[in-house]
PDB file of C-alpha atoms in Angstrom:
ATOM      1  CA  MET A  23     -16.975  78.342  93.596  1.00 43.00           C
ATOM      2  CA  SER A  24     -16.516  74.664  92.733  1.00 44.00           C
ATOM      3  CA  GLU A  25     -18.755  72.767  90.344  1.00 44.00           C
ATOM      4  CA  LYS A  26     -20.187  70.780  93.249  1.00 54.00           C
ATOM      5  CA  THR A  27     -21.412  73.875  95.040  1.00 82.00           C
ATOM      6  CA  LYS A  28     -22.804  75.732  92.044  1.00 95.00           C
ATOM      7  CA  PRO A  29     -26.597  76.069  92.094  1.00 98.00           C
ATOM      8  CA  TYR A  30     -28.823  74.903  89.271  1.00 98.00           C
ATOM      9  CA  ALA A  31     -29.839  77.044  86.312  1.00 98.00           C
ATOM     10  CA  LEU A  32     -33.384  76.648  84.994  1.00 98.00           C
ATOM     11  CA  ILE A  33     -33.749  77.395  81.281  1.00 98.00           C
ATOM     12  CA  THR A  34     -37.129  77.511  79.549  1.00 98.00           C
ATOM     13  CA  GLY A  35     -37.314  76.901  75.818  1.00 97.00           C
ATOM     14  CA  ALA A  36     -34.062  74.980  76.210  1.00 98.00           C
ATOM     15  CA  SER A  37     -34.470  72.498  73.341  1.00 96.00           C
ATOM     16  CA  GLU A  38     -33.337  74.829  70.546  1.00 95.00           C
ATOM     17  CA  GLY A  39     -32.192  78.311  69.562  1.00 95.00           C
ATOM     18  CA  ILE A  40     -30.993  80.776  72.182  1.00 96.00           C
ATOM     19  CA  GLY A  41     -32.148  78.600  75.083  1.00 97.00           C
ATOM     20  CA  LYS A  42     -30.108  75.649  73.865  1.00 98.00           C
ATOM     21  CA  ALA A  43     -27.065  77.867  73.323  1.00 98.00           C
ATOM     22  CA  ILE A  44     -27.392  79.306  76.843  1.00 98.00           C
ATOM     23  CA  ALA A  45     -27.524  75.751  78.184  1.00 98.00           C
ATOM     24  CA  TYR A  46     -24.185  74.998  76.535  1.00 98.00           C
ATOM     25  CA  GLU A  47     -22.663  78.265  77.752  1.00 98.00           C
ATOM     26  CA  LEU A  48     -23.699  77.668  81.367  1.00 98.00           C
ATOM     27  CA  GLY A  49     -22.801  73.996  81.137  1.00 98.00           C
ATOM     28  CA  LYS A  50     -19.343  74.942  79.930  1.00 98.00           C
ATOM     29  CA  GLN A  51     -19.009  77.075  83.060  1.00 98.00           C
ATOM     30  CA  GLY A  52     -19.884  74.106  85.251  1.00 97.00           C
ATOM     31  CA  TYR A  53     -23.468  74.939  86.176  1.00 98.00           C
ATOM     32  CA  PRO A  54     -25.873  72.017  86.624  1.00 98.00           C
ATOM     33  CA  LEU A  55     -28.969  72.534  84.508  1.00 98.00           C
ATOM     34  CA  LEU A  56     -32.736  72.156  84.602  1.00 98.00           C
ATOM     35  CA  LEU A  57     -33.946  72.065  81.005  1.00 98.00           C
ATOM     36  CA  VAL A  58     -37.590  72.770  80.203  1.00 98.00           C
ATOM     37  CA  ALA A  59     -39.331  72.633  76.814  1.00 97.00           C
ATOM     38  CA  ARG A  60     -42.102  70.770  74.990  1.00 95.00           C
ATOM     39  CA  SER A  61     -39.946  68.252  73.105  1.00 95.00           C
ATOM     40  CA  GLU A  62     -38.827  65.498  75.465  1.00 96.00           C
ATOM     41  CA  GLU A  63     -36.756  63.840  72.740  1.00 96.00           C
ATOM     42  CA  LYS A  64     -34.748  66.989  71.994  1.00 97.00           C
ATOM     43  CA  LEU A  65     -34.249  67.651  75.689  1.00 98.00           C
ATOM     44  CA  LYS A  66     -32.936  64.145  76.316  1.00 98.00           C
ATOM     45  CA  VAL A  67     -30.433  64.430  73.465  1.00 98.00           C
ATOM     46  CA  LEU A  68     -29.315  67.826  74.745  1.00 98.00           C
ATOM     47  CA  SER A  69     -29.039  66.570  78.319  1.00 98.00           C
ATOM     48  CA  GLY A  70     -26.929  63.599  77.288  1.00 98.00           C
ATOM     49  CA  ASP A  71     -24.561  65.772  75.269  1.00 98.00           C
ATOM     50  CA  LEU A  72     -24.172  68.353  78.031  1.00 98.00           C
ATOM     51  CA  GLN A  73     -23.426  65.703  80.646  1.00 98.00           C
ATOM     52  CA  ALA A  74     -20.922  63.970  78.367  1.00 98.00           C
ATOM     53  CA  LYS A  75     -19.119  67.193  77.425  1.00 98.00           C
ATOM     54  CA  TYR A  76     -19.040  69.002  80.747  1.00 98.00           C
ATOM     55  CA  GLY A  77     -19.641  66.350  83.413  1.00 97.00           C
ATOM     56  CA  ILE A  78     -22.591  68.239  84.879  1.00 97.00           C
ATOM     57  CA  ASN A  79     -26.089  67.221  85.918  1.00 98.00           C
ATOM     58  CA  ALA A  80     -28.674  68.184  83.300  1.00 98.00           C
ATOM     59  CA  PHE A  81     -32.208  67.161  84.201  1.00 98.00           C
ATOM     60  CA  VAL A  82     -35.160  67.608  81.864  1.00 98.00           C
ATOM     61  CA  LEU A  83     -38.855  68.337  82.169  1.00 98.00           C
ATOM     62  CA  SER A  84     -41.059  68.101  79.106  1.00 98.00           C
ATOM     63  CA  VAL A  85     -44.005  70.476  79.497  1.00 97.00           C
ATOM     64  CA  ASP A  86     -45.993  72.866  77.317  1.00 96.00           C
ATOM     65  CA  LEU A  87     -45.596  76.126  79.217  1.00 97.00           C
ATOM     66  CA  SER A  88     -48.437  77.774  77.286  1.00 94.00           C
ATOM     67  CA  ILE A  89     -50.926  75.541  79.136  1.00 94.00           C
ATOM     68  CA  ASN A  90     -52.411  76.969  82.334  1.00 92.00           C
ATOM     69  CA  GLY A  91     -50.763  75.484  85.408  1.00 95.00           C
ATOM     70  CA  ALA A  92     -47.504  74.566  83.651  1.00 97.00           C
ATOM     71  CA  SER A  93     -45.446  77.057  85.669  1.00 98.00           C
ATOM     72  CA  LEU A  94     -46.683  75.492  88.893  1.00 98.00           C
ATOM     73  CA  LYS A  95     -45.717  72.070  87.543  1.00 98.00           C
ATOM     74  CA  VAL A  96     -42.170  73.328  86.947  1.00 98.00           C
ATOM     75  CA  THR A  97     -42.021  74.788  90.455  1.00 98.00           C
ATOM     76  CA  ASP A  98     -43.303  71.589  92.056  1.00 98.00           C
ATOM     77  CA  TRP A  99     -40.664  69.608  90.119  1.00 98.00           C
ATOM     78  CA  ILE A 100     -37.925  71.828  91.543  1.00 98.00           C
ATOM     79  CA  LYS A 101     -39.268  71.651  95.094  1.00 98.00           C
ATOM     80  CA  MET A 102     -39.902  67.903  94.986  1.00 98.00           C
ATOM     81  CA  ASN A 103     -36.308  67.224  93.935  1.00 98.00           C
ATOM     82  CA  ASN A 104     -34.893  69.909  96.224  1.00 97.00           C
ATOM     83  CA  TYR A 105     -32.817  71.451  93.438  1.00 98.00           C
ATOM     84  CA  PRO A 106     -30.849  74.466  94.767  1.00 98.00           C
ATOM     85  CA  LEU A 107     -31.840  77.043  92.152  1.00 98.00           C
ATOM     86  CA  GLY A 108     -29.556  80.009  91.515  1.00 98.00           C
ATOM     87  CA  ILE A 109     -30.419  81.059  87.963  1.00 98.00           C
ATOM     88  CA  LEU A 110     -33.738  81.474  86.162  1.00 98.00           C
ATOM     89  CA  VAL A 111     -33.588  82.018  82.399  1.00 98.00           C
ATOM     90  CA  ASN A 112     -36.995  82.997  81.011  1.00 98.00           C
ATOM     91  CA  ASN A 113     -36.327  82.294  77.353  1.00 98.00           C
ATOM     92  CA  ALA A 114     -39.361  80.397  76.012  1.00 97.00           C
ATOM     93  CA  GLY A 115     -41.454  82.350  73.530  1.00 96.00           C
ATOM     94  CA  TYR A 116     -42.613  82.616  69.935  1.00 94.00           C
ATOM     95  CA  GLY A 117     -44.030  85.082  67.416  1.00 93.00           C
ATOM     96  CA  VAL A 118     -47.124  85.142  65.206  1.00 92.00           C
ATOM     97  CA  TRP A 119     -46.869  87.146  61.992  1.00 87.00           C
ATOM     98  CA  GLY A 120     -49.763  88.633  60.050  1.00 91.00           C
ATOM     99  CA  ASP A 121     -52.435  91.305  60.265  1.00 91.00           C
ATOM    100  CA  PHE A 122     -53.917  91.113  63.760  1.00 92.00           C
ATOM    101  CA  SER A 123     -57.547  91.019  62.621  1.00 93.00           C
ATOM    102  CA  HIS A 124     -56.813  88.119  60.256  1.00 92.00           C
ATOM    103  CA  SER A 125     -54.785  86.052  62.715  1.00 92.00           C
ATOM    104  CA  ALA A 126     -56.317  83.338  64.881  1.00 94.00           C
ATOM    105  CA  LEU A 127     -57.153  84.673  68.332  1.00 95.00           C
ATOM    106  CA  THR A 128     -56.079  81.397  69.938  1.00 94.00           C
ATOM    107  CA  ASP A 129     -52.592  81.833  68.469  1.00 95.00           C
ATOM    108  CA  GLN A 130     -52.320  85.391  69.766  1.00 95.00           C
ATOM    109  CA  LEU A 131     -53.543  84.461  73.252  1.00 96.00           C
ATOM    110  CA  GLY A 132     -51.214  81.461  73.396  1.00 95.00           C
ATOM    111  CA  MET A 133     -48.304  83.713  72.494  1.00 96.00           C
ATOM    112  CA  MET A 134     -49.286  86.181  75.223  1.00 97.00           C
ATOM    113  CA  GLN A 135     -49.475  83.348  77.753  1.00 97.00           C
ATOM    114  CA  LEU A 136     -46.010  82.047  76.915  1.00 97.00           C
ATOM    115  CA  ASN A 137     -44.217  85.341  76.257  1.00 98.00           C
ATOM    116  CA  MET A 138     -45.639  87.253  79.229  1.00 98.00           C
ATOM    117  CA  ASN A 139     -47.639  85.253  81.745  1.00 98.00           C
ATOM    118  CA  VAL A 140     -45.097  82.452  82.111  1.00 98.00           C
ATOM    119  CA  VAL A 141     -42.324  85.003  82.755  1.00 98.00           C
ATOM    120  CA  VAL A 142     -44.429  86.542  85.523  1.00 98.00           C
ATOM    121  CA  GLU A 143     -45.554  83.199  86.942  1.00 98.00           C
ATOM    122  CA  LEU A 144     -42.112  81.601  87.097  1.00 98.00           C
ATOM    123  CA  SER A 145     -40.532  84.752  88.499  1.00 98.00           C
ATOM    124  CA  HIS A 146     -43.160  84.997  91.238  1.00 98.00           C
ATOM    125  CA  LEU A 147     -43.066  81.299  92.090  1.00 98.00           C
ATOM    126  CA  LEU A 148     -39.286  80.947  92.048  1.00 98.00           C
ATOM    127  CA  VAL A 149     -38.076  84.169  93.689  1.00 98.00           C
ATOM    128  CA  PRO A 150     -38.473  82.592  97.185  1.00 98.00           C
ATOM    129  CA  ILE A 151     -36.240  79.701  96.086  1.00 98.00           C
ATOM    130  CA  LEU A 152     -33.688  81.991  94.420  1.00 98.00           C
ATOM    131  CA  LEU A 153     -33.466  84.061  97.607  1.00 98.00           C
ATOM    132  CA  GLN A 154     -32.019  81.051  99.402  1.00 97.00           C
ATOM    133  CA  GLU A 155     -28.777  81.547  97.444  1.00 97.00           C
ATOM    134  CA  ASN A 156     -26.135  84.100  98.400  1.00 97.00           C
ATOM    135  CA  GLN A 157     -26.182  85.307  94.812  1.00 98.00           C
ATOM    136  CA  ALA A 158     -28.890  84.512  92.263  1.00 98.00           C
ATOM    137  CA  TYR A 159     -29.910  85.732  88.835  1.00 98.00           C
ATOM    138  CA  ILE A 160     -32.966  86.150  86.634  1.00 98.00           C
ATOM    139  CA  LEU A 161     -32.310  86.539  82.900  1.00 98.00           C
ATOM    140  CA  ASN A 162     -35.317  87.508  80.778  1.00 98.00           C
ATOM    141  CA  ILE A 163     -34.970  87.254  77.012  1.00 98.00           C
ATOM    142  CA  SER A 164     -36.808  90.042  75.235  1.00 97.00           C
ATOM    143  CA  SER A 165     -36.188  91.428  71.721  1.00 95.00           C
ATOM    144  CA  THR A 166     -35.340  94.644  69.902  1.00 91.00           C
ATOM    145  CA  ALA A 167     -39.030  94.503  68.924  1.00 91.00           C
ATOM    146  CA  ALA A 168     -39.704  95.653  72.498  1.00 92.00           C
ATOM    147  CA  TYR A 169     -38.609  99.173  71.562  1.00 90.00           C
ATOM    148  CA  GLN A 170     -41.205  99.874  68.871  1.00 88.00           C
ATOM    149  CA  ALA A 171     -44.640  98.941  67.617  1.00 84.00           C
ATOM    150  CA  VAL A 172     -44.316  96.449  64.741  1.00 88.00           C
ATOM    151  CA  PRO A 173     -47.305  96.173  62.371  1.00 87.00           C
ATOM    152  CA  THR A 174     -47.962  92.512  61.437  1.00 88.00           C
ATOM    153  CA  LEU A 175     -46.125  91.542  64.626  1.00 92.00           C
ATOM    154  CA  ALA A 176     -48.357  93.725  66.772  1.00 93.00           C
ATOM    155  CA  VAL A 177     -48.938  91.373  69.675  1.00 96.00           C
ATOM    156  CA  TYR A 178     -45.428  89.895  69.623  1.00 96.00           C
ATOM    157  CA  SER A 179     -43.727  93.286  69.891  1.00 95.00           C
ATOM    158  CA  ALA A 180     -46.156  94.266  72.660  1.00 97.00           C
ATOM    159  CA  THR A 181     -45.317  91.107  74.637  1.00 98.00           C
ATOM    160  CA  LYS A 182     -41.616  91.876  74.393  1.00 97.00           C
ATOM    161  CA  ALA A 183     -42.201  95.466  75.526  1.00 96.00           C
ATOM    162  CA  PHE A 184     -43.986  93.970  78.537  1.00 98.00           C
ATOM    163  CA  VAL A 185     -40.981  91.749  79.312  1.00 98.00           C
ATOM    164  CA  LEU A 186     -38.631  94.725  79.157  1.00 97.00           C
ATOM    165  CA  SER A 187     -40.785  96.911  81.411  1.00 97.00           C
ATOM    166  CA  PHE A 188     -41.485  94.096  83.869  1.00 98.00           C
ATOM    167  CA  THR A 189     -37.795  93.189  84.092  1.00 98.00           C
ATOM    168  CA  ARG A 190     -36.671  96.730  84.876  1.00 97.00           C
ATOM    169  CA  ALA A 191     -39.324  97.124  87.578  1.00 98.00           C
ATOM    170  CA  LEU A 192     -38.552  93.736  89.122  1.00 98.00           C
ATOM    171  CA  ARG A 193     -34.846  94.547  89.101  1.00 98.00           C
ATOM    172  CA  PHE A 194     -35.516  97.713  91.109  1.00 98.00           C
ATOM    173  CA  GLU A 195     -37.739  95.899  93.599  1.00 98.00           C
ATOM    174  CA  LEU A 196     -35.111  93.188  94.155  1.00 98.00           C
ATOM    175  CA  SER A 197     -32.120  95.543  94.163  1.00 98.00           C
ATOM    176  CA  LYS A 198     -31.560  95.161  97.892  1.00 97.00           C
ATOM    177  CA  THR A 199     -31.729  91.354  97.750  1.00 98.00           C
ATOM    178  CA  SER A 200     -29.366  88.654  96.523  1.00 98.00           C
ATOM    179  CA  ILE A 201     -31.148  88.472  93.121  1.00 98.00           C
ATOM    180  CA  SER A 202     -29.887  90.394  90.096  1.00 98.00           C
ATOM    181  CA  VAL A 203     -32.351  90.781  87.207  1.00 98.00           C
ATOM    182  CA  THR A 204     -31.281  91.336  83.588  1.00 98.00           C
ATOM    183  CA  CYS A 205     -33.184  91.925  80.360  1.00 98.00           C
ATOM    184  CA  PHE A 206     -31.432  90.816  77.167  1.00 97.00           C
ATOM    185  CA  SER A 207     -32.937  92.025  73.872  1.00 95.00           C
ATOM    186  CA  PRO A 208     -31.403  90.510  70.722  1.00 94.00           C
ATOM    187  CA  GLY A 209     -32.330  91.377  67.158  1.00 90.00           C
ATOM    188  CA  PRO A 210     -32.474  88.728  64.400  1.00 86.00           C
ATOM    189  CA  VAL A 211     -30.829  85.486  65.506  1.00 81.00           C
ATOM    190  CA  ASP A 212     -30.303  82.389  63.365  1.00 68.00           C
ATOM    191  CA  THR A 213     -32.781  80.211  65.271  1.00 61.00           C
ATOM    192  CA  GLY A 214     -35.580  79.561  62.764  1.00 56.00           C
ATOM    193  CA  PHE A 215     -37.818  82.049  64.608  1.00 52.00           C
ATOM    194  CA  ALA A 216     -38.833  83.867  61.416  1.00 51.00           C
ATOM    195  CA  SER A 217     -39.850  80.674  59.655  1.00 50.00           C
ATOM    196  CA  ARG A 218     -41.906  79.472  62.633  1.00 52.00           C
ATOM    197  CA  ALA A 219     -43.630  82.858  62.755  1.00 46.00           C
ATOM    198  CA  GLY A 220     -44.554  82.542  59.065  1.00 51.00           C
ATOM    199  CA  LEU A 221     -41.947  85.046  57.881  1.00 52.00           C
ATOM    200  CA  ASP A 222     -40.140  82.903  55.314  1.00 54.00           C
ATOM    201  CA  ALA A 223     -39.419  85.768  52.924  1.00 49.00           C
ATOM    202  CA  PHE A 224     -38.089  87.957  55.732  1.00 50.00           C
ATOM    203  CA  SER A 225     -36.035  85.017  57.006  1.00 52.00           C
ATOM    204  CA  LYS A 226     -34.037  84.944  53.767  1.00 52.00           C
ATOM    205  CA  MET A 227     -33.523  88.713  53.801  1.00 49.00           C
ATOM    206  CA  ALA A 228     -32.487  88.743  57.462  1.00 53.00           C
ATOM    207  CA  GLU A 229     -29.733  86.136  57.010  1.00 55.00           C
ATOM    208  CA  LYS A 230     -27.147  88.864  56.376  1.00 54.00           C
ATOM    209  CA  PHE A 231     -28.005  90.529  59.710  1.00 59.00           C
ATOM    210  CA  ASN A 232     -28.488  87.397  61.820  1.00 78.00           C
ATOM    211  CA  MET A 233     -26.347  86.814  64.870  1.00 84.00           C
ATOM    212  CA  GLN A 234     -25.500  83.221  65.796  1.00 93.00           C
ATOM    213  CA  PRO A 235     -27.121  81.631  68.868  1.00 94.00           C
ATOM    214  CA  ASP A 236     -23.819  80.744  70.545  1.00 94.00           C
ATOM    215  CA  GLU A 237     -22.560  84.314  70.119  1.00 95.00           C
ATOM    216  CA  VAL A 238     -25.787  85.703  71.565  1.00 96.00           C
ATOM    217  CA  ALA A 239     -25.726  83.205  74.445  1.00 97.00           C
ATOM    218  CA  LYS A 240     -22.205  84.216  75.486  1.00 97.00           C
ATOM    219  CA  MET A 241     -23.222  87.866  75.542  1.00 96.00           C
ATOM    220  CA  ALA A 242     -26.428  87.128  77.455  1.00 97.00           C
ATOM    221  CA  VAL A 243     -24.705  85.055  80.140  1.00 98.00           C
ATOM    222  CA  LYS A 244     -21.919  87.633  80.490  1.00 98.00           C
ATOM    223  CA  ALA A 245     -24.494  90.425  80.885  1.00 98.00           C
ATOM    224  CA  MET A 246     -26.329  88.390  83.517  1.00 98.00           C
ATOM    225  CA  PHE A 247     -23.230  87.654  85.588  1.00 98.00           C
ATOM    226  CA  ASN A 248     -22.114  91.288  85.253  1.00 98.00           C
ATOM    227  CA  LYS A 249     -25.502  92.279  86.701  1.00 98.00           C
ATOM    228  CA  LYS A 250     -26.454  94.492  83.773  1.00 97.00           C
ATOM    229  CA  SER A 251     -29.985  95.849  83.756  1.00 97.00           C
ATOM    230  CA  GLU A 252     -30.679  95.977  80.018  1.00 95.00           C
ATOM    231  CA  VAL A 253     -28.492  94.797  77.134  1.00 95.00           C
ATOM    232  CA  ILE A 254     -28.947  94.980  73.354  1.00 92.00           C
ATOM    233  CA  PRO A 255     -26.321  92.881  71.554  1.00 83.00           C
ATOM    234  CA  GLY A 256     -24.787  94.001  68.264  1.00 59.00           C
ATOM    235  CA  PHE A 257     -23.917  97.467  66.960  1.00 54.00           C
ATOM    236  CA  THR A 258     -26.631  97.423  64.271  1.00 70.00           C
ATOM    237  CA  ASN A 259     -29.285  96.549  66.839  1.00 58.00           C
ATOM    238  CA  ILE A 260     -28.110  99.301  69.198  1.00 58.00           C
ATOM    239  CA  ILE A 261     -28.296 101.880  66.399  1.00 63.00           C
ATOM    240  CA  SER A 262     -31.739 100.611  65.427  1.00 66.00           C
ATOM    241  CA  VAL A 263     -33.066 100.992  68.971  1.00 59.00           C
ATOM    242  CA  TYR A 264     -31.509 104.445  69.288  1.00 54.00           C
ATOM    243  CA  ALA A 265     -33.206 105.479  66.034  1.00 51.00           C
ATOM    244  CA  ASN A 266     -36.520 104.274  67.441  1.00 60.00           C
ATOM    245  CA  ARG A 267     -36.086 106.677  70.342  1.00 63.00           C
ATOM    246  CA  ILE A 268     -35.365 109.804  68.311  1.00 58.00           C
ATOM    247  CA  LEU A 269     -37.321 109.369  65.068  1.00 50.00           C
ATOM    248  CA  PRO A 270     -41.092 109.949  64.816  1.00 53.00           C
ATOM    249  CA  LYS A 271     -43.062 106.864  65.800  1.00 55.00           C
ATOM    250  CA  ALA A 272     -45.247 107.089  62.669  1.00 60.00           C
ATOM    251  CA  PHE A 273     -42.121 106.925  60.492  1.00 46.00           C
ATOM    252  CA  ILE A 274     -40.708 103.959  62.409  1.00 52.00           C
ATOM    253  CA  GLU A 275     -44.004 102.066  62.195  1.00 48.00           C
ATOM    254  CA  LYS A 276     -44.382 102.746  58.468  1.00 53.00           C
ATOM    255  CA  THR A 277     -40.826 101.533  57.884  1.00 53.00           C
ATOM    256  CA  ALA A 278     -41.383  98.385  59.945  1.00 50.00           C
ATOM    257  CA  ALA A 279     -44.647  97.670  58.135  1.00 53.00           C
ATOM    258  CA  GLY A 280     -42.838  97.921  54.812  1.00 55.00           C
ATOM    259  CA  ILE A 281     -40.193  95.436  55.926  1.00 60.00           C
ATOM    260  CA  TYR A 282     -42.503  92.853  57.476  1.00 59.00           C
ATOM    261  CA  LYS A 283     -45.186  92.952  54.782  1.00 63.00           C
ATOM    262  CA  ILE A 284     -42.855  91.255  52.291  1.00 51.00           C
TER     263      ILE A 284
END
């Protein structure tokens, strides 16, 4: 497939972290990009660099996806410009750390909107467009937190469990179509996530276990193109998830609470 005939890849949360790294990985492979995030300035810088390095189209849309109606705005943008969409990367998301009862409800609901509802909305709105391609992909970014309850990250871990379950079900439903659906669940990644969630102390401790965004992006894109259903990158993360499956839940939750209550 030549660069000219490759369909566009839409990446949410593209301005930094894993989303930004996935943009570079797909750009390197010659895919034109549709970059969505809140920061227009960061997106424009990223777009310019991608176009200069790889000679691809990289269009940007600055929108706060946590606001009701934002997913429809993204869809209208794609339809209005007649972008042939072949890849949807649902990456945008964030975490809120702290005891649930002491955390602002607006923060928790906003996180649920972005981490779950937007994934559902964009998938539902864009599947008809993706089906126009001979081969299309949906890549949903979850987390190893999806495999256990995490005290002080109670809602975040629940949203990621939702993404994992939704992805597997959607994959089955679309199995006889041209769309392959993959869930990618990384552990700690050097993206500043912990600091934004209010986990500064944990951020310092996690540095020794962090994977790098570009490394994670390569693995995520490879898993997507290989049509994998569910991928956990990194040996330590795989062992951790396996332990969650065989050890008593009460023990796992107590251990997690001890780590995250630093």
